Short mmCIF file of C-alpha atoms and ligand atoms in Angstrom, two decimals:
data_model
loop_
_atom_site.label_atom_id
_atom_site.label_comp_id
_atom_site.label_asym_id
_atom_site.label_seq_id
_atom_site.Cartn_x
_atom_site.Cartn_y
_atom_site.Cartn_z
CA UNK E 18 -33.32 -108.82 -33.98
CA UNK E 19 -30.63 -108.54 -36.10
CA UNK E 20 -29.18 -106.29 -38.78
CA UNK E 21 -27.28 -106.12 -41.42
CA UNK E 22 -26.00 -104.01 -44.07
CA UNK E 23 -23.72 -104.67 -47.04
CA UNK E 24 -21.38 -102.47 -48.33
CA UNK E 25 -20.54 -102.36 -52.27
CA UNK E 26 -23.76 -103.95 -52.40
CA UNK E 27 -24.04 -102.96 -56.46
CA UNK E 28 -21.13 -104.83 -57.39
CA UNK E 29 -20.22 -108.85 -58.65
CA UNK E 30 -20.00 -110.03 -55.11
CA UNK E 31 -22.33 -108.01 -53.43
CA UNK E 32 -25.59 -107.71 -55.31
CA UNK E 33 -27.01 -110.67 -56.20
CA UNK E 34 -25.01 -113.29 -54.85
CA UNK E 35 -24.07 -111.74 -50.98
CA UNK E 36 -27.37 -109.71 -51.15
CA UNK E 37 -29.10 -111.84 -52.01
CA UNK E 38 -27.85 -114.93 -49.13
CA UNK E 39 -28.49 -112.27 -46.24
CA UNK E 40 -32.17 -111.56 -47.82
CA UNK E 41 -32.94 -115.16 -47.45
CA UNK E 42 -31.52 -115.81 -44.11
CA UNK E 43 -33.90 -116.62 -41.51
CA UNK E 44 -31.02 -115.44 -39.31
CA UNK E 45 -31.53 -111.37 -40.59
CA UNK E 46 -34.73 -109.24 -39.78
CA UNK E 47 -33.29 -105.87 -41.86
CA UNK E 48 -30.96 -105.58 -44.23
CA UNK E 49 -29.16 -102.50 -45.87
CA UNK E 50 -27.67 -102.62 -49.05
CA UNK E 51 -24.60 -99.17 -50.02
CA UNK E 52 -22.97 -98.42 -53.28
CA UNK E 53 -22.27 -95.20 -54.80
CA UNK E 54 -24.19 -97.16 -57.76
CA UNK E 55 -27.34 -98.84 -58.54
CA UNK E 56 -28.40 -99.89 -54.89
CA UNK E 57 -32.03 -98.82 -54.92
CA UNK E 58 -32.93 -101.13 -58.07
CA UNK E 59 -30.98 -104.05 -56.23
CA UNK E 60 -33.10 -103.69 -53.21
CA UNK E 61 -36.21 -102.85 -55.27
CA UNK E 62 -35.47 -106.64 -57.35
CA UNK E 63 -34.20 -108.24 -53.84
CA UNK E 64 -37.38 -106.74 -51.81
CA UNK E 65 -40.27 -108.56 -53.65
CA UNK E 66 -38.60 -112.30 -51.98
CA UNK E 67 -41.26 -113.32 -50.02
CA UNK E 68 -38.59 -113.14 -47.08
CA UNK E 69 -38.43 -112.51 -43.71
CA UNK E 70 -35.61 -109.24 -43.63
CA UNK E 71 -36.87 -105.92 -44.69
CA UNK E 72 -34.44 -104.36 -47.09
CA UNK E 73 -33.52 -100.82 -48.02
CA UNK E 74 -31.18 -99.49 -50.79
CA UNK E 75 -28.67 -96.42 -50.35
CA UNK E 76 -26.92 -94.36 -52.29
CA UNK E 77 -24.19 -92.20 -52.50
CA UNK E 78 -24.62 -88.91 -54.19
CA UNK E 79 -23.66 -89.44 -57.91
CA UNK E 80 -20.35 -89.01 -59.13
CA UNK E 81 -19.43 -88.58 -55.50
CA UNK E 82 -16.48 -91.76 -54.92
CA UNK E 83 -14.49 -89.75 -52.88
CA UNK E 84 -17.81 -89.56 -50.34
CA UNK E 85 -17.60 -86.02 -49.62
CA UNK E 86 -20.88 -84.83 -50.14
CA UNK E 87 -24.19 -84.51 -47.81
CA UNK E 88 -25.89 -86.77 -49.38
CA UNK E 89 -24.11 -89.42 -48.90
CA UNK E 90 -23.27 -89.09 -46.01
CA UNK E 91 -26.59 -89.17 -45.27
CA UNK E 92 -27.38 -92.60 -47.06
CA UNK E 93 -24.23 -94.20 -45.24
CA UNK E 94 -25.69 -92.73 -41.41
CA UNK E 95 -28.45 -94.34 -42.85
CA UNK E 96 -27.81 -97.89 -44.38
CA UNK E 97 -25.33 -98.32 -41.10
CA UNK E 98 -27.02 -96.65 -38.06
CA UNK E 99 -28.25 -99.37 -35.78
CA UNK E 100 -26.38 -102.40 -37.65
CA UNK E 101 -25.58 -105.01 -35.89
CA UNK E 102 -23.33 -106.39 -38.79
CA UNK E 103 -21.74 -104.86 -41.58
CA UNK E 104 -20.27 -106.87 -44.31
CA UNK E 105 -17.05 -105.04 -46.65
CA UNK E 106 -17.26 -106.40 -50.16
CA UNK E 107 -16.68 -102.34 -51.64
CA UNK E 108 -13.95 -101.81 -53.97
CA UNK E 109 -11.95 -102.85 -57.19
CA UNK E 110 -11.59 -106.95 -57.96
CA UNK E 111 -8.52 -108.22 -59.79
CA UNK E 112 -7.34 -108.40 -63.65
CA UNK E 113 -5.56 -110.78 -65.69
CA UNK E 114 -1.49 -110.41 -64.11
CA UNK E 115 -2.85 -108.07 -61.45
CA UNK E 116 -1.67 -109.18 -58.34
CA UNK E 117 -4.11 -108.57 -54.81
CA UNK E 118 -1.60 -105.86 -53.79
CA UNK E 119 -1.83 -103.90 -56.75
CA UNK E 120 -5.74 -103.27 -55.74
CA UNK E 121 -4.28 -101.22 -52.45
CA UNK E 122 -3.90 -97.51 -54.21
CA UNK E 123 -7.57 -97.65 -54.85
CA UNK E 124 -9.17 -99.98 -51.91
CA UNK E 125 -7.33 -98.55 -49.38
CA UNK E 126 -9.33 -95.10 -49.38
CA UNK E 127 -12.72 -96.97 -50.04
CA UNK E 128 -11.56 -98.56 -46.66
CA UNK E 129 -10.53 -96.31 -44.51
CA UNK E 130 -14.13 -94.65 -45.78
CA UNK E 131 -16.50 -97.08 -44.85
CA UNK E 132 -14.57 -97.74 -41.76
CA UNK E 133 -14.77 -94.50 -40.84
CA UNK E 134 -18.37 -93.84 -41.08
CA UNK E 135 -18.84 -97.49 -39.60
CA UNK E 136 -17.21 -95.97 -36.23
CA UNK E 137 -19.13 -93.15 -36.63
CA UNK E 138 -23.18 -94.88 -37.21
CA UNK E 139 -22.26 -98.52 -35.84
CA UNK E 140 -19.30 -98.85 -33.52
CA UNK E 141 -20.77 -101.94 -32.03
CA UNK E 142 -21.04 -103.60 -34.80
CA UNK E 143 -19.28 -107.14 -36.43
CA UNK E 144 -17.19 -105.67 -39.03
CA UNK E 145 -16.60 -108.06 -41.74
CA UNK E 146 -13.55 -107.21 -44.03
CA UNK E 147 -13.70 -108.90 -47.27
CA UNK E 148 -11.74 -106.27 -50.02
CA UNK E 149 -8.29 -107.27 -50.86
CA UNK E 150 -6.09 -106.59 -50.14
CA UNK E 151 -7.33 -108.63 -46.86
CA UNK E 152 -3.74 -108.49 -44.99
CA UNK E 153 -3.33 -104.79 -45.61
CA UNK E 154 -7.36 -103.80 -45.18
CA UNK E 155 -7.95 -105.14 -42.21
CA UNK E 156 -5.22 -103.06 -40.67
CA UNK E 157 -6.16 -100.18 -42.29
CA UNK E 158 -9.50 -100.72 -41.36
CA UNK E 159 -8.00 -101.68 -37.32
CA UNK E 160 -6.42 -97.96 -36.96
CA UNK E 161 -9.46 -96.44 -38.47
CA UNK E 162 -11.45 -97.52 -35.68
CA UNK E 163 -8.76 -96.63 -32.99
CA UNK E 164 -8.08 -93.52 -34.35
CA UNK E 165 -12.00 -93.05 -33.68
CA UNK E 166 -11.26 -94.29 -29.71
CA UNK E 167 -14.20 -97.30 -31.04
CA UNK E 168 -11.87 -100.46 -31.97
CA UNK E 169 -13.05 -103.84 -30.44
CA UNK E 170 -10.89 -106.89 -31.69
CA UNK E 171 -12.68 -108.87 -30.66
CA UNK E 172 -15.19 -107.93 -33.63
CA UNK E 173 -13.43 -106.78 -36.32
CA UNK E 174 -12.42 -110.07 -38.88
CA UNK E 175 -11.15 -110.12 -42.95
CA UNK E 176 -12.97 -112.81 -44.32
CA UNK E 177 -10.52 -115.45 -45.41
CA UNK E 178 -13.42 -118.32 -45.41
CA UNK E 179 -12.46 -118.86 -49.47
CA UNK E 180 -9.12 -120.31 -48.85
CA UNK E 181 -10.64 -122.44 -46.41
CA UNK E 182 -13.71 -123.59 -48.79
CA UNK E 183 -11.35 -123.91 -51.61
CA UNK E 184 -8.95 -126.40 -49.56
CA UNK E 185 -12.03 -128.65 -48.18
CA UNK E 186 -13.01 -128.60 -52.46
CA UNK E 187 -10.36 -129.52 -53.67
CA UNK E 188 -9.00 -132.06 -50.85
CA UNK E 189 -12.78 -133.56 -52.30
CA UNK E 190 -11.71 -134.11 -55.80
CA UNK E 191 -8.35 -136.17 -54.45
CA UNK E 192 -10.36 -138.06 -51.42
CA UNK E 193 -13.92 -138.60 -52.91
CA UNK E 194 -15.83 -137.67 -50.02
CA UNK E 195 -19.07 -137.00 -51.04
CA UNK E 196 -19.86 -133.70 -49.33
CA UNK E 197 -16.22 -132.03 -49.10
CA UNK E 198 -17.26 -129.44 -46.17
CA UNK E 199 -17.60 -132.00 -43.64
CA UNK E 200 -13.54 -132.80 -43.43
CA UNK E 201 -12.53 -129.39 -41.59
CA UNK E 202 -9.55 -128.01 -43.25
CA UNK E 203 -7.53 -124.83 -41.15
CA UNK E 204 -6.29 -122.60 -43.03
CA UNK E 205 -4.18 -120.05 -41.44
CA UNK E 206 -1.41 -117.01 -42.30
CA UNK E 207 -3.01 -114.29 -45.01
CA UNK E 208 -5.31 -114.15 -47.83
CA UNK E 209 -3.26 -113.67 -50.82
CA UNK E 210 -0.19 -116.00 -52.04
CA UNK E 211 2.43 -117.51 -50.26
CA UNK E 212 1.07 -115.86 -47.22
CA UNK E 213 -2.31 -119.03 -47.44
CA UNK E 214 -1.40 -121.92 -45.32
CA UNK E 215 -3.08 -124.32 -45.29
CA UNK E 216 -2.69 -127.16 -43.10
CA UNK E 217 -3.07 -130.67 -44.24
CA UNK E 218 -1.90 -132.43 -41.03
CA UNK E 219 -4.80 -130.90 -38.85
CA UNK E 220 -7.61 -131.89 -41.32
CA UNK E 221 -10.16 -134.03 -39.21
CA UNK E 222 -11.70 -136.19 -40.19
CA UNK E 223 -7.59 -136.99 -41.50
CA UNK E 224 -6.90 -137.05 -44.62
CA UNK E 225 -4.47 -138.85 -47.06
CA UNK E 226 -2.86 -136.93 -49.47
CA UNK E 227 -0.57 -138.94 -52.03
CA UNK E 228 2.89 -137.05 -51.65
CA UNK E 229 3.27 -136.72 -55.21
CA UNK E 230 0.01 -134.27 -55.18
CA UNK E 231 1.03 -132.56 -52.30
CA UNK E 232 2.90 -129.17 -53.07
CA UNK E 233 0.18 -128.86 -56.56
CA UNK E 234 -2.34 -128.72 -54.14
CA UNK E 235 -0.79 -126.58 -51.35
CA UNK E 236 0.07 -123.89 -54.90
CA UNK E 237 -3.71 -124.89 -56.18
CA UNK E 238 -5.26 -123.28 -52.68
CA UNK E 239 -2.97 -120.77 -52.70
CA UNK E 240 -3.22 -118.82 -55.74
CA UNK E 241 -7.18 -120.73 -56.01
CA UNK E 242 -7.51 -116.77 -56.55
CA UNK E 243 -5.56 -116.64 -60.33
CA UNK E 244 -7.34 -119.38 -61.00
CA UNK E 245 -10.48 -117.76 -61.07
CA UNK E 246 -9.57 -114.43 -62.17
CA UNK E 247 -7.98 -115.81 -65.39
CA UNK E 248 -10.81 -117.60 -66.38
CA UNK E 249 -13.86 -115.23 -66.29
CA UNK E 250 -10.65 -112.90 -67.84
CA UNK E 251 -11.15 -109.31 -67.55
CA UNK E 252 -14.39 -109.53 -66.50
CA UNK E 253 -13.23 -110.15 -62.53
CA UNK E 254 -11.78 -112.63 -59.65
CA UNK E 255 -14.68 -114.66 -57.80
CA UNK E 256 -18.04 -113.71 -56.52
CA UNK E 257 -20.58 -116.87 -56.57
CA UNK E 258 -17.67 -118.25 -54.30
CA UNK E 259 -16.77 -115.43 -52.29
CA UNK E 260 -20.18 -114.78 -51.50
CA UNK E 261 -21.31 -118.65 -50.46
CA UNK E 262 -17.55 -117.98 -48.12
CA UNK E 263 -18.66 -114.09 -46.70
CA UNK E 264 -21.98 -115.85 -45.79
CA UNK E 265 -20.99 -118.61 -43.92
CA UNK E 266 -18.74 -116.70 -41.86
CA UNK E 267 -21.14 -114.22 -41.45
CA UNK E 268 -24.25 -117.45 -40.57
CA UNK E 269 -21.14 -118.30 -38.01
CA UNK E 270 -20.80 -115.43 -36.63
CA UNK E 271 -24.69 -114.66 -36.13
CA UNK E 272 -25.69 -118.15 -34.77
CA UNK E 273 -22.70 -117.45 -32.11
CA UNK E 274 -24.32 -114.62 -31.11
CA UNK E 275 -27.75 -116.18 -30.60
CA UNK E 276 -25.87 -118.60 -28.13
CA UNK E 277 -24.61 -121.27 -30.39
CA UNK E 278 -21.64 -123.36 -28.83
CA UNK E 279 -18.27 -124.32 -30.96
CA UNK E 280 -18.64 -122.41 -33.29
CA UNK E 281 -15.17 -122.35 -35.48
CA UNK E 282 -14.27 -120.93 -38.56
CA UNK E 283 -10.79 -118.97 -39.29
CA UNK E 284 -10.54 -115.44 -39.66
CA UNK E 285 -7.70 -112.98 -40.00
CA UNK E 286 -7.91 -110.60 -36.51
CA UNK E 287 -5.35 -108.51 -34.41
CA UNK E 288 -3.39 -110.88 -32.11
CA UNK E 289 -2.93 -109.05 -29.63
CA UNK E 290 -6.75 -107.60 -29.01
CA UNK E 291 -8.70 -111.28 -29.16
CA UNK E 292 -8.08 -113.77 -26.03
CA UNK E 293 -5.33 -116.19 -26.91
CA UNK E 294 -4.13 -114.08 -29.61
CA UNK E 295 -1.32 -112.99 -28.17
CA UNK E 296 0.62 -116.66 -27.66
CA UNK E 297 -0.06 -116.41 -31.78
CA UNK E 298 1.68 -113.28 -32.22
CA UNK E 299 4.89 -114.45 -29.67
CA UNK E 300 4.64 -117.56 -32.03
CA UNK E 301 4.48 -115.75 -35.45
CA UNK E 302 6.20 -111.62 -34.89
CA UNK E 303 3.64 -110.39 -36.31
CA UNK E 304 0.31 -108.30 -35.55
CA UNK E 305 -2.62 -109.76 -37.67
CA UNK E 306 -2.79 -113.74 -38.50
CA UNK E 307 -5.15 -115.97 -39.68
CA UNK E 308 -6.58 -119.17 -37.19
CA UNK E 309 -9.44 -121.01 -36.46
CA UNK E 310 -11.91 -118.88 -34.13
CA UNK E 311 -13.99 -119.53 -31.88
CA UNK E 312 -17.41 -117.46 -32.07
CA UNK E 313 -19.75 -116.05 -29.47
CA UNK E 314 -22.10 -113.71 -28.72
CA UNK E 315 -19.31 -111.26 -28.27
CA UNK E 316 -17.21 -112.10 -31.75
CA UNK E 317 -13.86 -113.52 -30.81
CA UNK E 318 -14.14 -115.31 -28.09
CA UNK E 319 -10.55 -117.47 -28.43
CA UNK E 320 -7.96 -117.47 -31.13
CA UNK E 321 -6.64 -120.92 -31.17
CA UNK E 322 -3.62 -121.77 -31.58
CA UNK E 323 -2.87 -124.73 -33.76
CA UNK E 324 0.72 -123.58 -35.28
CA UNK E 325 2.61 -125.90 -32.66
CA UNK E 326 1.32 -129.16 -34.30
CA UNK E 327 2.22 -127.94 -37.87
CA UNK E 328 4.22 -130.76 -39.75
CA UNK E 329 7.73 -129.75 -40.87
CA UNK E 330 6.51 -128.66 -44.42
CA UNK E 331 3.93 -126.35 -43.23
CA UNK E 332 6.80 -124.70 -41.13
CA UNK E 333 8.58 -123.72 -43.57
CA UNK E 334 5.10 -122.61 -45.24
CA UNK E 335 3.96 -120.83 -41.96
CA UNK E 336 7.38 -118.94 -42.49
CA UNK E 337 7.33 -118.36 -46.04
CA UNK E 338 4.08 -116.53 -45.05
CA UNK E 339 5.13 -114.58 -42.16
CA UNK E 340 7.70 -112.90 -44.14
CA UNK E 341 5.01 -111.87 -46.91
CA UNK E 342 2.23 -110.54 -43.90
CA UNK E 343 4.67 -108.60 -42.51
CA UNK E 344 5.08 -106.00 -45.00
CA UNK E 345 1.41 -106.40 -46.01
CA UNK E 346 0.65 -105.60 -42.50
CA UNK E 347 3.03 -102.39 -42.35
CA UNK E 348 1.61 -101.02 -45.24
CA UNK E 349 -2.31 -100.89 -44.53
CA UNK E 350 -0.92 -100.13 -40.63
CA UNK E 351 1.36 -97.43 -42.24
CA UNK E 352 -1.61 -96.34 -44.54
CA UNK E 353 -3.40 -94.51 -41.47
CA UNK E 354 -0.43 -93.42 -39.62
CA UNK E 355 1.47 -91.57 -42.28
CA UNK E 356 -1.05 -91.09 -44.95
CA UNK E 357 0.24 -90.75 -48.24
CA UNK E 358 0.62 -86.92 -48.91
P1 NAD F 216 -17.05 -105.47 -58.07
O1 NAD F 216 -16.31 -104.28 -59.06
O2 NAD F 216 -17.95 -106.41 -59.06
O3 NAD F 216 -17.65 -104.50 -57.10
C1 NAD F 216 -17.98 -103.45 -56.43
C2 NAD F 216 -18.31 -102.45 -55.74
O4 NAD F 216 -18.06 -101.65 -54.69
C3 NAD F 216 -19.34 -101.84 -56.90
O5 NAD F 216 -20.62 -102.09 -56.91
C4 NAD F 216 -18.73 -100.49 -56.23
O6 NAD F 216 -19.53 -99.36 -57.39
C5 NAD F 216 -18.46 -100.03 -54.85
N1 NAD F 216 -17.50 -99.68 -54.27
C6 NAD F 216 -16.59 -98.95 -54.96
N2 NAD F 216 -16.10 -97.56 -53.85
C7 NAD F 216 -17.42 -97.60 -53.17
C8 NAD F 216 -17.68 -97.06 -51.74
N3 NAD F 216 -16.42 -96.18 -51.53
N4 NAD F 216 -18.40 -96.96 -50.85
C9 NAD F 216 -19.43 -98.31 -51.49
N5 NAD F 216 -19.28 -99.37 -52.96
C10 NAD F 216 -18.33 -98.93 -53.25
O7 NAD F 216 -16.23 -105.87 -57.54
P2 NAD F 216 -16.17 -107.38 -56.45
O8 NAD F 216 -15.92 -108.75 -57.67
O9 NAD F 216 -17.53 -107.38 -55.52
O10 NAD F 216 -15.61 -107.46 -55.37
C11 NAD F 216 -15.12 -106.58 -54.81
C12 NAD F 216 -13.86 -106.66 -53.75
O11 NAD F 216 -13.61 -107.93 -52.86
C13 NAD F 216 -11.91 -106.87 -54.55
O12 NAD F 216 -11.73 -106.35 -53.90
C14 NAD F 216 -12.04 -108.13 -54.76
O13 NAD F 216 -10.66 -107.92 -54.39
C15 NAD F 216 -12.48 -108.73 -53.29
N6 NAD F 216 -12.26 -109.51 -53.36
C16 NAD F 216 -12.39 -110.34 -51.30
C17 NAD F 216 -12.03 -112.33 -51.43
C18 NAD F 216 -11.49 -112.73 -49.89
O14 NAD F 216 -11.43 -113.93 -50.57
N7 NAD F 216 -11.16 -111.69 -49.35
C19 NAD F 216 -13.00 -112.84 -52.41
C20 NAD F 216 -13.00 -112.24 -53.69
C21 NAD F 216 -13.38 -110.85 -54.40
C1 LMR F 217 -10.20 -114.81 -54.08
O1 LMR F 217 -9.23 -115.59 -53.48
O2 LMR F 217 -10.51 -114.94 -55.07
C2 LMR F 217 -10.51 -113.39 -53.96
O3 LMR F 217 -9.01 -112.72 -53.60
C3 LMR F 217 -10.22 -113.09 -55.15
C4 LMR F 217 -8.79 -112.68 -55.99
O4 LMR F 217 -8.13 -111.73 -56.40
O5 LMR F 217 -8.27 -113.70 -56.29
#
């Protein structure tokens, strides 16, 4: 019996694409949706699909965007009690000209509030953070859970799967592979600009990227999000590809929970708290990093250190990524430890 919750379920990612994928998944028996608007409608609509999952919608009190009323608290309690996996795409998306860090001011508080509710009502759940800036919202989540005394680093994931999906797709365009997703391309680091590091040298099966195409390919993976933001022209950022990616990660986790072996997907995790993480923390000097994660019934089975195998070109990218990540992580940690007045 698996119960899943989508928090931010009425938005571009949450509504049709992610909640729909969850509703039709045979791996999910019960699905709850929470948002500050519109969830009863989304849930009513999805409930007519003749798939396994039973679905309910829970909405905050009208206008209670700060989530302070008893009615909102009751809705969070109803949405989260007994949940095994909570997926969080709540928060504002970018508009052209913005960086993901520009979202921090609004999304930091949204993620903090939702994680506080998870800490209260479903402290054992796997938590998948999609809300940007992931490099900071995951540290916020970890600090909130620590404060509540329920932090299990093996169950907290920043979802970076979209970077992997983009790398597979863009490499496929060069290689001509019929099924791009069958080439495993590790993407490590964080989830914004230069903190995203595709390690093409470790693709399996190996890929041959012409030297004159490498810089542009790396840049396209790092700034793929901007491509979508620009094309949507003010109407938000990636939603459909993100729902695919978020569900792909959730599905991997649920398969591993059921006992499937050798399930590996990169994710942004708290290194000191997961097996294999300490060695990566020492090598990078940061507490959070996305690396391939072997998943098991308890979440992270092992963080796999593939960094020593990076070539010289990739090592330079890794140095840049680490520089950017340090500030992003610090902002998240400080937001909870020394809250802005
Ligand atoms: P959106 O504005 O369409 O939807 C966000 C939803 O969150 C809205 O329905 C809103 O009502 C809801 N929300 C706001 N405050 C809330 C709260 N306190 N509790 C519950 N719900 C709340 O945005 P979107 O396009 O769905 O994107 C959502 C987030 O995902 C953004 O921060 C975006 O940058 C991020 N994102 C991340 C990735 C990634 O790879 N990790 C990819 C794409 C988008
Ligand atoms: C993405 O990578 O598409 C998301 O992080 C959304 C964005 O702001 O680019």
